[in-house]
């Protein structure tokens, strides 16, 4: 474990599993839930929401981030991701590249933690920098400032 205690990761994973129950995935059948822990201790849940046109589909992780940001929260500690075929127990599931990029927009890659299950169902803990090495961010833009 990195900065958070194992019990914190397990608690966050339970929140992600509960969020997974609200997944709307009639096309892929792959249900994902996320629980995003803000610096102030609030947890924002998200689930994947599919669309017949596919490109409007949004992942659980981005749903949680966009929900929090739309409420004015922009500082985060960790996220847990729970996914797998709908109706089955959670399986190994890490955030997609687009979600990792959204995380990089709002989170310090040196300290933001990502909790997932491994292939054996054990809780894994990654730092964002491990999942998105050499990530693109505001510092790469011409003025190097971003917002």
Steps between C-alpha positions, in 0.01 A plus 500: 500500500611853435350792700162362605451209738384166360166541683447830315561326168264219591230744607540695176480175300167420670371840389617427144324162505178672611536755219548211254146384580369814323694438180312538172679258266250338259752483214823374653354326804806624691397682819742741668469708815740754646530676834708818502637625834534878519756671724214617724393138562190500280454203266356543150361190333482442127394220269550437131214622283486360146329638193394331176716747307800381710705824496268673753570214744675613817706293742429471872819680597422803284142505629634525857752771408251706302244471780753628755637778277148614410445547876818709534735232634840476330731338757510122528685228692398170340258306285385138510379321188277192501414335168417181320221332305161616629357257753840343576729578793753779440800406288839656432427845357724805465403843363518555124745747349243779466408469868867502598541825305203656683657395829823670393310825446389518863738280701864494602645191328751464786232456768159420343414135566302264277353188663407202280465127537758269345424175314478315834255750650760663728501874557779676306618856556670704229622856487369686195859544375527119478188476282579807287877538470612812316140629507400815313402797714471877519879538530532375140286788366672810356450719809554202731222620725178328394196675650 
